[in-house]
CSV table of C-alpha atoms in Angstrom, one decimal:
chain,number,residue,atom,x,y,z
A,1,MET,CA,-138.8,-89.5,-63.2
A,2,ALA,CA,-137.3,-90.7,-66.5
A,3,LEU,CA,-134.5,-92.8,-67.6
A,4,LEU,CA,-132.1,-90.8,-69.7
A,5,ASN,CA,-130.1,-92.2,-72.7
A,6,ILE,CA,-126.4,-92.6,-71.8
A,7,LEU,CA,-124.0,-91.6,-74.6
A,8,GLN,CA,-121.4,-94.3,-75.5
A,9,PHE,CA,-117.8,-93.9,-76.7
A,10,PRO,CA,-116.9,-92.9,-79.4
A,11,ASP,CA,-119.9,-90.5,-79.5
A,12,PRO,CA,-118.3,-87.0,-80.2
A,13,ARG,CA,-120.8,-85.4,-77.8
A,14,LEU,CA,-118.8,-87.0,-75.0
A,15,ARG,CA,-116.0,-84.6,-75.9
A,16,THR,CA,-118.0,-81.5,-75.2
A,17,ARG,CA,-116.8,-79.3,-72.4
A,18,ALA,CA,-119.6,-78.5,-69.9
A,19,LYS,CA,-120.7,-75.0,-69.1
A,20,PRO,CA,-121.4,-73.9,-65.5
A,21,VAL,CA,-124.8,-74.3,-64.0
A,22,GLU,CA,-126.2,-70.8,-63.5
A,23,VAL,CA,-129.9,-71.5,-62.9
A,24,PHE,CA,-131.0,-73.5,-59.8
A,25,ASP,CA,-134.7,-74.3,-60.4
A,26,ASP,CA,-137.2,-77.1,-60.7
A,27,ASN,CA,-135.8,-78.2,-64.1
A,28,LEU,CA,-132.4,-78.7,-62.5
A,29,ALA,CA,-133.9,-80.7,-59.6
A,30,THR,CA,-135.8,-82.8,-62.1
A,31,LEU,CA,-132.6,-83.5,-64.1
A,32,VAL,CA,-130.8,-84.5,-60.9
A,33,ARG,CA,-133.5,-87.0,-60.0
A,34,ASP,CA,-133.5,-88.4,-63.6
A,35,MET,CA,-129.7,-88.7,-63.5
A,36,PHE,CA,-129.9,-90.7,-60.2
A,37,GLU,CA,-132.5,-93.0,-61.6
A,38,THR,CA,-130.5,-93.5,-64.8
A,39,MET,CA,-127.3,-94.1,-62.8
A,40,TYR,CA,-128.8,-96.6,-60.4
A,41,GLU,CA,-130.6,-98.5,-63.2
A,42,ALA,CA,-127.5,-98.7,-65.3
A,43,PRO,CA,-126.0,-99.7,-62.7
A,44,GLY,CA,-123.2,-97.3,-61.9
A,45,ILE,CA,-121.7,-95.3,-59.1
A,46,GLY,CA,-121.4,-92.0,-60.9
A,47,LEU,CA,-122.9,-90.1,-63.8
A,48,ALA,CA,-121.9,-86.8,-65.3
A,49,ALA,CA,-124.5,-84.6,-67.2
A,50,THR,CA,-122.3,-84.8,-70.3
A,51,GLN,CA,-122.9,-88.5,-70.5
A,52,VAL,CA,-126.7,-87.9,-70.9
A,53,ASP,CA,-126.1,-85.1,-73.5
A,54,VAL,CA,-126.6,-82.2,-71.0
A,55,HIS,CA,-123.5,-80.1,-71.2
A,56,ARG,CA,-123.6,-78.4,-67.8
A,57,ARG,CA,-121.2,-78.9,-64.9
A,58,LEU,CA,-123.2,-81.4,-62.8
A,59,LEU,CA,-122.6,-84.9,-61.6
A,60,VAL,CA,-124.3,-87.4,-59.3
A,61,MET,CA,-122.7,-90.2,-57.4
A,62,ASP,CA,-123.2,-92.9,-54.8
A,63,VAL,CA,-120.3,-95.2,-54.0
A,64,SER,CA,-122.0,-96.9,-51.0
A,65,GLU,CA,-122.8,-100.6,-50.9
A,66,ASP,CA,-126.4,-100.0,-50.0
A,67,LYS,CA,-126.9,-97.1,-52.5
A,68,ASP,CA,-128.0,-94.8,-49.7
A,69,GLN,CA,-125.4,-92.1,-49.8
A,70,SER,CA,-126.3,-90.1,-52.9
A,71,ARG,CA,-124.3,-87.0,-53.6
A,72,VAL,CA,-124.9,-84.2,-56.1
A,73,LEU,CA,-122.0,-81.9,-57.2
A,74,ILE,CA,-122.8,-78.9,-59.2
A,75,ASN,CA,-120.0,-76.7,-60.7
A,76,PRO,CA,-117.4,-78.9,-58.8
A,77,GLU,CA,-113.8,-77.9,-58.6
A,78,LEU,CA,-110.8,-79.6,-57.1
A,79,ILE,CA,-109.2,-77.2,-54.6
A,80,GLU,CA,-106.5,-79.5,-53.3
A,81,THR,CA,-105.0,-82.9,-54.3
A,82,GLN,CA,-102.6,-85.2,-52.5
A,83,GLY,CA,-100.8,-88.3,-53.4
A,84,GLU,CA,-101.4,-90.8,-56.2
A,85,GLU,CA,-103.1,-94.1,-56.5
A,86,GLU,CA,-104.0,-96.5,-59.3
A,87,MET,CA,-107.4,-98.1,-59.6
A,88,ASP,CA,-109.3,-100.1,-62.1
A,89,GLU,CA,-112.0,-97.9,-63.7
A,90,GLY,CA,-115.0,-98.6,-65.8
A,91,CYS,CA,-117.5,-96.2,-67.3
A,92,LEU,CA,-121.2,-96.3,-68.3
A,93,SER,CA,-120.2,-94.6,-71.5
A,94,VAL,CA,-117.6,-97.4,-72.2
A,95,PRO,CA,-119.6,-100.5,-71.1
A,96,GLY,CA,-117.8,-103.7,-70.3
A,97,TYR,CA,-114.3,-102.3,-70.3
A,98,TYR,CA,-112.0,-101.6,-67.3
A,99,GLU,CA,-108.5,-100.2,-67.2
A,100,THR,CA,-106.1,-99.0,-64.5
A,101,VAL,CA,-105.9,-95.2,-64.1
A,102,ARG,CA,-103.7,-93.1,-61.9
A,103,ARG,CA,-105.3,-90.3,-60.0
A,104,ALA,CA,-104.9,-88.2,-56.9
A,105,GLU,CA,-105.3,-90.3,-53.7
A,106,LYS,CA,-107.0,-87.6,-51.6
A,107,ILE,CA,-108.9,-84.5,-52.8
A,108,ARG,CA,-110.7,-81.5,-51.5
A,109,VAL,CA,-113.8,-80.5,-53.5
A,110,ARG,CA,-115.8,-77.3,-53.6
A,111,ALA,CA,-119.2,-77.6,-55.2
A,112,GLN,CA,-122.8,-76.4,-55.1
A,113,ASP,CA,-125.9,-78.3,-54.1
A,114,VAL,CA,-129.2,-78.4,-56.0
A,115,SER,CA,-130.3,-75.1,-54.4
A,116,GLY,CA,-127.0,-73.4,-55.2
A,117,LYS,CA,-125.5,-73.5,-51.8
A,118,VAL,CA,-121.6,-73.8,-51.8
A,119,PHE,CA,-120.0,-76.6,-49.8
A,120,GLU,CA,-116.6,-78.2,-49.5
A,121,PHE,CA,-115.5,-81.7,-48.4
A,122,ASP,CA,-112.6,-84.1,-48.4
A,123,ALA,CA,-112.7,-87.4,-50.2
A,124,ASP,CA,-110.3,-90.4,-50.7
A,125,GLY,CA,-110.4,-93.9,-52.0
A,126,LEU,CA,-113.2,-94.9,-54.4
A,127,GLU,CA,-115.1,-91.7,-53.7
A,128,ALA,CA,-112.1,-89.5,-54.8
A,129,VAL,CA,-111.6,-91.6,-57.9
A,130,CYS,CA,-115.3,-91.4,-58.8
A,131,ILE,CA,-115.3,-87.6,-58.4
A,132,GLN,CA,-112.2,-87.2,-60.6
A,133,HIS,CA,-113.6,-89.6,-63.2
A,134,GLU,CA,-116.9,-87.7,-63.4
A,135,MET,CA,-115.2,-84.3,-63.4
A,136,ASP,CA,-113.1,-85.5,-66.4
A,137,HIS,CA,-116.4,-86.0,-68.3
A,138,LEU,CA,-117.3,-82.4,-67.7
A,139,GLU,CA,-114.0,-81.5,-69.4
A,140,GLY,CA,-114.8,-83.8,-72.4
A,141,LYS,CA,-112.3,-86.4,-71.2
A,142,LEU,CA,-112.8,-90.2,-70.8
A,143,PHE,CA,-110.9,-92.7,-68.8
A,144,VAL,CA,-109.8,-94.4,-72.0
A,145,ASP,CA,-107.8,-91.2,-72.7
A,146,TYR,CA,-105.4,-92.4,-69.9
A,147,ILE,CA,-104.6,-95.6,-71.7
A,148,SER,CA,-102.5,-96.3,-74.9
A,149,SER,CA,-103.9,-95.3,-78.3
A,150,LEU,CA,-103.7,-99.0,-79.3
A,151,LYS,CA,-106.0,-100.1,-76.5
A,152,ARG,CA,-108.4,-97.2,-76.9
A,153,ASP,CA,-108.7,-97.8,-80.7
A,154,ARG,CA,-109.4,-101.5,-80.0
A,155,ILE,CA,-112.1,-100.6,-77.5
A,156,ARG,CA,-113.6,-98.0,-79.9
A,157,LYS,CA,-113.8,-100.6,-82.8
A,158,LYS,CA,-115.4,-103.3,-80.5
A,159,LEU,CA,-118.1,-100.8,-79.3
A,160,GLU,CA,-118.8,-99.6,-82.8
A,161,LYS,CA,-119.1,-103.2,-84.0
A,162,GLN,CA,-121.5,-104.0,-81.1
A,163,LYS,CA,-123.6,-100.9,-81.9
A,164,LYS,CA,-123.9,-102.0,-85.6
A,165,ILE,CA,-125.0,-105.5,-84.6
A,166,ALA,CA,-127.5,-104.1,-82.1
A,167,SER,CA,-129.1,-101.8,-84.7
């Protein structure tokens, strides 16, 4: 297993729209394991392949307290949404920043597992928010796109400054 590099805003690669996963093989299984290791180490509750510069429709997540409920969603799609809720969100690609985002309160998701088998399930609360957040990454969208351009520019400038200082 290997830790992967997480792209940080405003890296333009984060704006790439992911393509469907078509090959379900050992390379995909290895990528999934590496993404979980990277997410847990970061630490985070979700990670989209786009964030590690792999532009395929794949995300991993685990919103449990004990980090024992890992979930892989390949080629995920929302097939139903209900209600609205607001929740503070953060992102491994926008470290140290949290903003309130409005999303669907309940969702029904269809996806494939690492072997390509299709499944569906319902999610709400933090799990629903995490899935929607990670699916946004697969569309090249970030949670900072939901806030004012003034706030987004301020975050971008601070992260660029931190990156300069670090290098």
